[in-house]
CSV table of C-alpha atoms and ligand atoms in Angstrom, one decimal:
chain,number,residue,atom,x,y,z
A,1,MET,CA,135.1,83.8,114.2
A,2,LYS,CA,135.3,84.2,118.0
A,3,VAL,CA,133.3,87.1,119.4
A,4,LEU,CA,133.1,88.8,122.8
A,5,VAL,CA,129.9,90.5,124.0
A,6,VAL,CA,130.4,93.0,126.8
A,7,GLY,CA,127.5,93.3,129.3
A,8,SER,CA,125.0,91.4,131.4
A,9,GLY,CA,121.5,92.3,130.5
A,10,ALA,CA,118.7,90.9,128.4
A,11,ARG,CA,120.1,93.1,125.5
A,12,GLU,CA,123.4,91.2,125.7
A,13,HIS,CA,121.6,87.9,126.0
A,14,ALA,CA,119.8,88.7,122.8
A,15,ILE,CA,123.1,89.7,121.1
A,16,CYS,CA,124.8,86.5,122.3
A,17,TRP,CA,121.8,84.3,121.2
A,18,ARG,CA,121.8,85.9,117.7
A,19,LEU,CA,125.6,85.5,117.3
A,20,ALA,CA,125.5,81.9,118.7
A,21,ILE,CA,123.2,80.8,115.8
A,22,SER,CA,125.4,82.5,113.1
A,23,LYS,CA,127.3,80.0,111.0
A,24,HIS,CA,130.2,82.4,111.0
A,25,VAL,CA,130.7,82.3,114.7
A,26,SER,CA,132.6,79.5,116.3
A,27,HIS,CA,132.6,80.8,119.9
A,28,VAL,CA,130.8,83.5,121.9
A,29,THR,CA,132.3,84.8,125.2
A,30,CYS,CA,130.3,87.2,127.3
A,31,ALA,CA,131.6,89.3,130.2
A,32,PRO,CA,130.2,89.4,132.8
A,33,GLY,CA,127.0,87.8,131.4
A,34,ASN,CA,124.3,86.2,133.5
A,35,ALA,CA,122.7,82.8,134.2
A,36,GLY,CA,120.7,82.8,131.0
A,37,ILE,CA,123.6,83.9,128.8
A,38,ALA,CA,125.6,81.0,130.1
A,39,THR,CA,123.3,78.7,128.0
A,40,CYS,CA,124.5,80.2,124.7
A,41,ALA,CA,128.0,81.7,125.5
A,42,GLU,CA,131.0,81.1,127.7
A,43,VAL,CA,130.5,83.5,130.6
A,44,VAL,CA,133.6,85.2,132.1
A,45,PRO,CA,133.2,87.2,135.4
A,46,VAL,CA,134.9,90.4,134.3
A,47,ALA,CA,132.9,93.6,134.8
A,48,ALA,CA,131.9,95.6,131.7
A,49,THR,CA,133.9,98.6,133.1
A,50,ALA,CA,137.1,96.6,133.7
A,51,VAL,CA,138.4,97.5,130.3
A,52,ASN,CA,142.0,96.5,130.8
A,53,GLU,CA,141.0,93.0,131.9
A,54,LEU,CA,138.6,92.8,128.9
A,55,LEU,CA,141.5,93.6,126.6
A,56,ALA,CA,143.6,90.9,128.2
A,57,LEU,CA,140.8,88.4,127.8
A,58,VAL,CA,140.5,89.2,124.1
A,59,GLN,CA,144.3,88.9,123.6
A,60,GLU,CA,144.4,85.6,125.6
A,61,LYS,CA,141.5,84.0,123.8
A,62,GLY,CA,142.3,85.2,120.3
A,63,ILE,CA,138.9,86.9,120.0
A,64,ASP,CA,138.3,88.5,116.6
A,65,LEU,CA,135.5,90.9,117.3
A,66,THR,CA,134.0,92.6,120.4
A,67,VAL,CA,130.4,93.9,120.6
A,68,VAL,CA,129.7,96.4,123.4
A,69,GLY,CA,126.3,96.4,125.1
A,70,PRO,CA,126.1,99.0,127.9
A,71,GLU,CA,127.0,102.7,128.0
A,72,VAL,CA,129.1,102.3,131.1
A,73,ALA,CA,131.7,100.3,129.1
A,74,LEU,CA,131.7,103.0,126.4
A,75,GLU,CA,132.1,105.7,129.1
A,76,ALA,CA,135.0,103.7,130.6
A,77,GLY,CA,136.8,104.0,127.2
A,78,ILE,CA,136.7,100.4,126.0
A,79,VAL,CA,136.6,101.3,122.4
A,80,ASP,CA,139.5,103.7,122.5
A,81,LEU,CA,141.6,101.1,124.4
A,82,PHE,CA,140.8,98.2,122.0
A,83,GLN,CA,141.4,100.3,118.9
A,84,ALA,CA,144.8,101.4,120.3
A,85,HIS,CA,145.7,97.7,120.5
A,86,GLY,CA,144.4,96.9,117.0
A,87,LYS,CA,141.4,94.9,118.3
A,88,ALA,CA,138.1,95.1,116.3
A,89,ILE,CA,135.3,96.5,118.4
A,90,ALA,CA,131.8,97.7,117.5
A,91,GLY,CA,131.0,100.8,119.5
A,92,PRO,CA,131.7,104.5,119.7
A,93,SER,CA,134.8,106.1,121.2
A,94,LYS,CA,134.5,107.7,124.6
A,95,ALA,CA,134.4,111.1,123.0
A,96,ALA,CA,131.6,110.1,120.6
A,97,ALA,CA,129.7,108.4,123.4
A,98,LEU,CA,129.3,111.8,125.0
A,99,LEU,CA,126.2,112.1,122.9
A,100,GLU,CA,124.6,109.8,125.5
A,101,SER,CA,126.6,110.5,128.6
A,102,SER,CA,126.2,114.3,128.5
A,103,LYS,CA,122.7,115.6,127.7
A,104,ALA,CA,124.1,119.1,127.5
A,105,PHE,CA,126.7,118.0,124.9
A,106,ALA,CA,124.0,116.2,122.9
A,107,LYS,CA,121.8,119.3,122.9
A,108,GLU,CA,124.7,121.4,121.7
A,109,VAL,CA,125.6,119.0,118.9
A,110,MET,CA,121.9,118.8,117.9
A,111,VAL,CA,121.6,122.5,117.6
A,112,ALA,CA,124.9,122.7,115.6
A,113,ALA,CA,123.7,120.0,113.3
A,114,GLY,CA,120.3,121.5,112.8
A,115,VAL,CA,118.4,118.5,114.2
A,116,PRO,CA,114.9,119.2,115.4
A,117,THR,CA,114.7,119.0,119.2
A,118,ALA,CA,113.0,120.6,122.2
A,119,SER,CA,114.2,124.1,123.2
A,120,TYR,CA,116.3,124.0,126.4
A,121,GLU,CA,118.4,125.8,129.0
A,122,VAL,CA,121.3,124.4,131.1
A,123,PHE,CA,121.8,125.2,134.8
A,124,THR,CA,124.6,124.6,137.1
A,125,ALA,CA,123.3,126.5,140.2
A,126,GLU,CA,120.3,125.2,142.1
A,127,ARG,CA,119.1,128.7,142.9
A,128,GLU,CA,118.9,129.7,139.2
A,129,LEU,CA,117.2,126.4,138.3
A,130,ARG,CA,114.6,126.9,140.9
A,131,ASP,CA,113.9,130.5,139.9
A,132,TYR,CA,113.6,129.5,136.2
A,133,CYS,CA,111.3,126.6,136.8
A,134,HIS,CA,109.0,128.5,139.1
A,135,LYS,CA,108.9,131.4,136.6
A,136,LYS,CA,108.2,129.2,133.6
A,137,GLY,CA,105.8,126.9,135.4
A,138,ALA,CA,104.8,123.4,134.4
A,139,PRO,CA,104.9,121.5,132.1
A,140,LEU,CA,108.7,121.2,131.9
A,141,VAL,CA,111.2,118.4,131.7
A,142,LEU,CA,114.3,118.4,134.0
A,143,LYS,CA,117.2,116.1,133.2
A,144,ALA,CA,120.4,115.4,135.2
A,145,ASP,CA,123.4,115.8,132.9
A,146,GLY,CA,125.0,112.3,133.1
A,147,LEU,CA,124.2,108.6,132.9
A,148,ALA,CA,121.4,107.7,135.2
A,149,SER,CA,119.9,104.6,133.6
A,150,GLY,CA,116.7,106.4,132.5
A,151,LYS,CA,116.1,107.6,136.1
A,152,GLY,CA,117.5,111.1,135.9
A,153,VAL,CA,114.6,112.6,134.0
A,154,PHE,CA,111.6,114.3,135.6
A,155,VAL,CA,108.6,115.2,133.5
A,156,VAL,CA,107.0,117.8,135.7
A,157,THR,CA,103.4,118.3,134.6
A,158,ASP,CA,102.2,120.1,137.7
A,159,ALA,CA,104.2,122.8,139.5
A,160,THR,CA,103.7,121.0,142.9
A,161,GLU,CA,106.1,118.3,141.5
A,162,PHE,CA,109.1,120.6,141.1
A,163,GLU,CA,110.2,120.3,144.7
A,164,SER,CA,110.5,116.5,144.6
A,165,ALA,CA,112.4,116.7,141.3
A,166,PHE,CA,114.9,119.3,142.8
A,167,GLN,CA,115.4,117.1,145.8
A,168,GLN,CA,116.2,114.0,143.7
A,169,LEU,CA,118.5,116.0,141.3
A,170,PHE,CA,120.5,117.6,144.0
A,171,GLY,CA,120.2,114.7,146.5
A,172,PRO,CA,120.8,111.1,145.4
A,173,LEU,CA,121.6,112.0,141.8
A,174,HIS,CA,124.2,114.7,142.7
A,175,ALA,CA,123.5,116.5,139.4
A,176,GLU,CA,126.2,119.1,138.6
A,177,ARG,CA,124.3,120.3,135.6
A,178,VAL,CA,120.6,120.1,134.8
A,179,VAL,CA,119.0,120.5,131.4
A,180,VAL,CA,115.5,122.0,131.4
A,181,GLU,CA,113.5,121.3,128.3
A,182,GLU,CA,110.2,122.3,126.7
A,183,PHE,CA,107.6,119.6,127.3
A,184,LEU,CA,106.7,117.7,124.1
A,185,ASP,CA,103.5,115.8,123.6
A,186,GLY,CA,103.1,112.7,121.4
A,187,VAL,CA,104.2,109.1,121.2
A,188,GLU,CA,107.7,107.9,121.5
A,189,VAL,CA,109.7,105.8,118.9
A,190,SER,CA,113.2,104.6,119.0
A,191,CYS,CA,115.1,104.6,115.7
A,192,ILE,CA,118.5,103.0,115.9
A,193,PHE,CA,121.1,103.4,113.2
A,194,ALA,CA,124.2,101.3,112.7
A,195,CYS,CA,127.0,103.7,111.9
A,196,ASN,CA,130.6,103.3,110.7
A,197,GLY,CA,131.7,106.9,111.2
A,198,ARG,CA,130.7,108.0,107.7
A,199,ASP,CA,127.6,106.1,106.7
A,200,LEU,CA,124.6,104.6,108.4
A,201,ILE,CA,122.0,101.8,108.1
A,202,PRO,CA,118.6,102.0,109.8
A,203,LEU,CA,117.5,99.1,112.0
A,204,ALA,CA,113.8,98.2,112.1
A,205,PRO,CA,112.2,100.9,114.2
A,206,ALA,CA,110.9,99.9,117.6
A,207,HIS,CA,109.2,101.6,120.5
A,208,ASP,CA,109.5,101.0,124.2
A,209,TYR,CA,107.5,101.7,127.3
A,210,LYS,CA,109.4,103.8,129.7
A,211,ARG,CA,107.0,104.2,132.6
A,212,LEU,CA,106.6,101.5,135.2
A,213,ARG,CA,102.8,101.1,135.1
A,214,ASP,CA,100.1,100.6,132.6
A,215,ASN,CA,98.8,103.6,130.7
A,216,ASP,CA,102.2,105.2,131.0
A,217,GLU,CA,101.9,105.9,134.7
A,218,GLY,CA,104.4,105.7,137.5
A,219,PRO,CA,108.1,106.5,137.4
A,220,ASN,CA,110.5,106.3,134.4
A,221,THR,CA,112.4,103.0,134.2
A,222,GLY,CA,115.0,101.6,131.8
A,223,GLY,CA,112.1,100.3,129.7
A,224,MET,CA,109.3,97.8,130.5
A,225,GLY,CA,108.6,96.4,127.0
A,226,SER,CA,109.0,97.0,123.3
A,227,VAL,CA,107.5,96.4,119.9
A,228,CYS,CA,109.3,96.0,116.5
A,229,PRO,CA,108.6,97.1,113.9
A,230,SER,CA,106.9,100.1,115.6
A,231,PRO,CA,103.5,100.8,113.9
A,232,ARG,CA,103.9,104.4,115.2
A,233,ILE,CA,105.9,105.5,112.1
A,234,SER,CA,105.8,104.8,108.4
A,235,GLY,CA,108.7,103.9,106.1
A,236,ALA,CA,108.7,107.5,104.7
A,237,GLU,CA,108.9,108.9,108.2
A,238,LEU,CA,111.8,106.7,109.0
A,239,GLU,CA,113.6,108.0,105.9
A,240,TRP,CA,112.9,111.6,107.1
A,241,ILE,CA,114.2,110.7,110.5
A,242,GLN,CA,117.4,109.3,109.0
A,243,GLU,CA,118.0,112.4,106.9
A,244,ARG,CA,117.1,115.0,109.5
A,245,CYS,CA,117.9,113.4,112.9
A,246,ALA,CA,120.7,110.9,112.3
A,247,ALA,CA,122.8,111.7,109.2
A,248,PRO,CA,123.5,115.3,110.3
A,249,ILE,CA,124.9,114.0,113.6
A,250,LEU,CA,127.4,111.8,111.8
A,251,THR,CA,128.5,114.8,109.7
A,252,GLU,CA,128.8,117.1,112.8
A,253,MET,CA,130.7,114.5,114.9
A,254,ALA,CA,133.1,113.8,112.0
A,255,LYS,CA,133.6,117.6,111.6
A,256,ARG,CA,134.6,117.8,115.3
A,257,GLY,CA,137.2,115.0,114.8
A,258,ASN,CA,135.1,112.4,116.7
A,259,PRO,CA,133.4,110.3,114.0
A,260,PHE,CA,130.6,108.2,115.4
A,261,SER,CA,130.7,104.5,114.8
A,262,GLY,CA,128.4,102.2,116.8
A,263,PHE,CA,124.6,102.3,117.3
A,264,LEU,CA,123.1,105.7,117.2
A,265,TYR,CA,119.8,105.5,119.0
A,266,ALA,CA,117.5,108.4,118.4
A,267,GLY,CA,114.7,108.6,121.0
A,268,LEU,CA,112.0,110.6,119.2
A,269,MET,CA,108.7,112.2,120.1
A,270,VAL,CA,106.2,111.8,117.3
A,271,PRO,CA,103.1,114.0,117.2
A,272,ARG,CA,99.9,112.1,117.4
A,273,ASP,CA,98.3,114.2,114.7
A,274,PRO,CA,99.4,112.8,111.3
A,275,SER,CA,99.1,116.3,109.7
A,276,ARG,CA,102.0,117.4,112.0
A,277,ARG,CA,104.3,114.5,110.8
A,278,PRO,CA,107.1,114.2,109.9
A,279,GLU,CA,107.9,118.0,110.4
A,280,GLY,CA,106.7,117.9,114.0
A,281,ILE,CA,109.0,115.0,115.0
A,282,ARG,CA,111.6,115.9,117.6
A,283,VAL,CA,114.7,114.2,119.0
A,284,LEU,CA,114.4,113.7,122.8
A,285,GLU,CA,117.8,112.1,123.3
A,286,TYR,CA,120.5,110.0,121.8
A,287,ASN,CA,121.8,106.8,123.2
A,288,THR,CA,125.1,105.5,121.8
A,289,ARG,CA,124.2,101.8,121.9
A,290,LEU,CA,121.4,99.4,121.3
A,291,GLY,CA,118.3,100.1,123.4
A,292,ASP,CA,117.2,97.7,126.1
A,293,PRO,CA,114.4,96.3,125.6
A,294,GLU,CA,114.3,97.4,122.0
A,295,CYS,CA,117.3,95.3,121.1
A,296,GLN,CA,115.6,92.1,122.2
A,297,ALA,CA,112.6,92.8,119.9
A,298,ILE,CA,114.8,93.9,117.0
A,299,LEU,CA,117.3,91.1,117.0
A,300,VAL,CA,114.8,88.2,117.1
A,301,ARG,CA,113.7,89.6,113.7
A,302,LEU,CA,117.1,90.0,112.1
A,303,THR,CA,117.7,87.3,109.5
A,304,SER,CA,120.8,88.7,107.8
A,305,GLU,CA,124.3,87.9,109.1
A,306,PRO,CA,124.9,89.8,112.4
A,307,THR,CA,128.7,89.6,112.2
A,308,GLU,CA,128.7,91.5,108.9
A,309,LEU,CA,126.9,94.3,110.6
A,310,PHE,CA,129.1,94.4,113.6
A,311,GLN,CA,132.3,94.2,111.5
A,312,TRP,CA,131.1,97.0,109.3
A,313,ILE,CA,130.5,99.2,112.4
A,314,ALA,CA,133.9,98.2,113.7
A,315,GLY,CA,135.5,99.3,110.5
A,316,VAL,CA,137.0,95.9,109.5
A,317,ARG,CA,134.5,95.3,106.7
A,318,ASN,CA,134.0,97.8,103.9
A,319,GLU,CA,131.1,96.4,102.1
A,320,LYS,CA,127.9,97.9,103.5
A,321,PRO,CA,125.6,95.1,104.6
A,322,THR,CA,122.0,94.8,103.6
A,323,LEU,CA,119.8,94.0,106.5
A,324,SER,CA,116.8,91.7,106.3
A,325,TRP,CA,114.1,91.0,108.8
A,326,ARG,CA,111.5,88.4,109.6
A,327,LYS,CA,108.1,89.5,108.5
A,328,GLU,CA,106.6,88.8,111.9
A,329,VAL,CA,106.1,91.4,114.5
A,330,SER,CA,107.9,91.0,117.9
A,331,THR,CA,106.7,92.2,121.3
A,332,CYS,CA,109.0,92.1,124.3
A,333,VAL,CA,107.6,92.2,127.9
A,334,VAL,CA,110.0,92.9,130.8
A,335,ILE,CA,109.6,91.1,134.1
A,336,ALA,CA,111.2,93.3,136.8
A,337,SER,CA,111.8,92.4,140.4
A,338,ASP,CA,109.8,93.6,143.4
A,339,GLY,CA,110.5,97.3,144.2
A,340,TYR,CA,111.9,98.2,140.7
A,341,PRO,CA,113.0,100.9,139.9
A,342,GLU,CA,113.6,102.1,143.5
A,343,GLY,CA,114.8,99.6,146.0
A,344,VAL,CA,115.0,96.3,144.2
A,345,ALA,CA,114.6,92.8,145.7
A,346,LYS,CA,117.3,90.2,145.0
A,347,GLY,CA,117.5,86.5,145.6
A,348,ASP,CA,113.9,85.5,144.9
A,349,GLU,CA,113.5,82.2,143.1
A,350,ILE,CA,112.3,82.3,139.5
A,351,VAL,CA,110.1,79.4,138.5
A,352,GLY,CA,108.6,78.4,135.1
A,353,ILE,CA,111.2,79.6,132.6
A,354,ASP,CA,111.5,76.2,131.0
A,355,LEU,CA,107.8,76.1,130.5
A,356,ALA,CA,107.7,79.6,129.1
A,357,GLY,CA,110.5,78.7,126.6
A,358,LEU,CA,108.2,75.9,125.3
A,359,VAL,CA,105.5,78.4,124.2
A,360,PRO,CA,105.8,78.4,120.3
A,361,ASP,CA,107.4,81.6,119.0
A,362,ALA,CA,108.4,82.8,122.5
A,363,ILE,CA,112.0,83.5,123.6
A,364,VAL,CA,113.1,84.2,127.1
A,365,PHE,CA,116.1,86.4,127.6
A,366,HIS,CA,117.7,86.9,131.1
A,367,ALA,CA,118.7,90.2,132.5
A,368,SER,CA,119.5,90.2,136.2
A,369,THR,CA,119.5,86.5,137.1
A,370,SER,CA,122.0,84.3,138.9
A,371,ALA,CA,122.1,80.9,140.4
A,372,ASN,CA,121.9,80.6,144.2
A,373,GLU,CA,123.9,78.3,146.4
A,374,LYS,CA,121.4,75.5,145.7
A,375,GLY,CA,121.8,76.0,142.0
A,376,ARG,CA,118.3,77.5,141.7
A,377,LEU,CA,117.7,80.4,139.4
A,378,VAL,CA,117.1,83.7,141.4
A,379,SER,CA,116.5,87.3,140.6
A,380,ASN,CA,119.5,89.6,141.0
A,381,GLY,CA,117.8,93.0,141.1
A,382,GLY,CA,116.2,95.4,138.6
A,383,ARG,CA,114.9,94.1,135.3
A,384,THR,CA,115.1,90.3,135.6
A,385,LEU,CA,113.8,88.8,132.3
A,386,SER,CA,112.7,89.9,128.9
A,387,VAL,CA,110.1,87.7,127.2
A,388,VAL,CA,109.7,88.1,123.4
A,389,GLY,CA,106.8,86.8,121.4
A,390,LEU,CA,106.6,86.7,117.6
A,391,GLY,CA,103.3,86.8,115.6
A,392,ASN,CA,101.8,87.9,112.4
A,393,ASP,CA,100.7,91.2,113.9
A,394,VAL,CA,101.2,93.1,117.1
A,395,GLU,CA,98.2,91.6,118.8
A,396,SER,CA,99.3,88.0,118.1
A,397,SER,CA,102.9,88.7,119.1
A,398,ARG,CA,101.8,90.2,122.4
A,399,ARG,CA,99.5,87.2,123.1
A,400,VAL,CA,102.5,84.9,122.6
A,401,ALA,CA,104.7,87.0,124.9
A,402,TYR,CA,102.1,87.2,127.7
A,403,LYS,CA,101.3,83.5,127.5
A,404,ALA,CA,105.0,82.9,128.3
A,405,VAL,CA,105.1,85.7,130.9
A,406,ASP,CA,102.2,84.1,132.7
A,407,LEU,CA,104.0,80.8,133.1
A,408,ILE,CA,106.8,82.5,135.0
A,409,GLN,CA,106.6,83.1,138.7
A,410,LEU,CA,108.7,85.6,140.7
A,411,ARG,CA,107.5,87.0,144.0
A,412,GLY,CA,106.3,90.6,143.8
A,413,ARG,CA,107.3,90.9,140.1
A,414,ARG,CA,106.5,94.1,138.2
A,415,VAL,CA,105.1,93.6,134.7
A,416,ARG,CA,103.1,95.9,132.5
A,417,ARG,CA,100.0,94.3,131.0
A,418,ASP,CA,99.6,96.8,128.1
A,419,ILE,CA,102.8,96.3,126.1
A,420,GLY,CA,101.7,96.4,122.4
A,421,SER,CA,98.1,97.3,123.1
B,1,AMP,P1,115.4,110.9,128.0
B,1,AMP,O1,116.3,110.0,128.9
B,1,AMP,O2,116.0,112.2,127.7
B,1,AMP,O3,115.0,110.1,126.8
B,1,AMP,O4,114.1,111.0,128.8
B,1,AMP,C1,113.4,109.9,129.4
B,1,AMP,C2,111.9,110.0,129.1
B,1,AMP,O5,111.4,111.2,129.6
B,1,AMP,C3,111.6,110.0,127.6
B,1,AMP,O6,111.6,108.7,127.1
B,1,AMP,C4,110.3,110.7,127.6
B,1,AMP,O7,109.3,109.8,128.0
B,1,AMP,C5,110.4,111.7,128.7
B,1,AMP,N1,110.9,113.0,128.1
B,1,AMP,C6,112.2,113.4,127.9
B,1,AMP,N2,112.2,114.6,127.4
B,1,AMP,C7,110.9,115.0,127.2
B,1,AMP,C8,110.3,116.2,126.6
B,1,AMP,N3,111.1,117.2,126.2
B,1,AMP,N4,109.0,116.2,126.6
B,1,AMP,C9,108.2,115.2,127.1
B,1,AMP,N5,108.7,114.1,127.6
B,1,AMP,C10,110.1,114.0,127.6
B,2,LIG,N1,115.0,101.6,126.3
B,2,LIG,C1,115.7,102.7,126.6
B,2,LIG,C2,117.1,102.6,126.6
B,2,LIG,O1,117.7,101.6,126.3
B,2,LIG,O2,117.7,103.6,127.1
């Protein structure tokens, strides 16, 4: 089978890597890919949002199945277009992907489906938003209603921080609508469900680290590391989450004529106090794709056939696959370039990847990398690499990951040292 993977991050590198070692896959193409993906797939320079060109690519190359990584391709309508041309594709339609691309829509669906979530208000006028926030006071969470790569959310814990949040929201983010939520305390877990419109299969739960710096300090990022399976929830809690936080969304979306197929990623806040679990668990958000960096930690543990899963999602396979996982734990550590997540440096040479790849049980996935004119590997802005370690427990998996991370050099790199601790 020939497969196309759409995207260019470490998530897509992990998907390509996992597909490339499947005995059912004869050829992997990735668009637009990156320098690391080029080692396990044919990389074609077509942007993830150039959906017509991607369709032409699939038709030309006789590709049997397409797997979509990033939300921007979903929002550009890639799934609708491919399906209209009879091409198998694993991902949600544009209308179903609204669960991620509009926070206000997601909230409305959650309420209709009876999913436990933080209470909220939606504002379109800056004046009303300001009045509301100052009246309510901190803590509150302000979210731009649109895709912002994890950077449109402001957790305001002190009233003095409101002003800078307003300036960002109505300045660079050009927010037309802002969702204001009750602040929830706890630990975060990402539960991702493979869905085929009617039914769902839980992937191994993971958690990621959204803040830039150790001890969850600094600005929100796309994610600086992950652990799978997450020790933060039990098997019984995952079942509760499936029943209360994922299955009702499938029912609700189907009722609205927009059945959800693809990966439904529930970002959850889990109370620290075990006596408040599972009833105190709340959905923070949905994403309509695999998480990055959760995907890297999840896929290195997947031992069952990945094409069966993607085909089932795409609706070209009826039999529900049974997923199996390596017993080891995985820890993924992200290496971001200087300045991330604000102004990011590009073009800095990356040294030591080959050595890092020799660390037993370590795997290096590329995100924003490219080759410079001398053929040297350089950073291309933002999150640059994801380094995954496998071990018998979280501690040993993080030791493997950091051993490999420490063999890599990149000027001014940003790395959290507390992933998995
Ligand atoms: P979101 O994109 O909605 O997941 O928000 C990004 C991050 O902001 C989350 O991963 C949380 O760390 C934080 N966050 C979002 N909503 C809340 C909330 N209601 N209470 C506390 N933290 C939140
Ligand atoms: N790791 C968070 C995300 O993929 O949105």
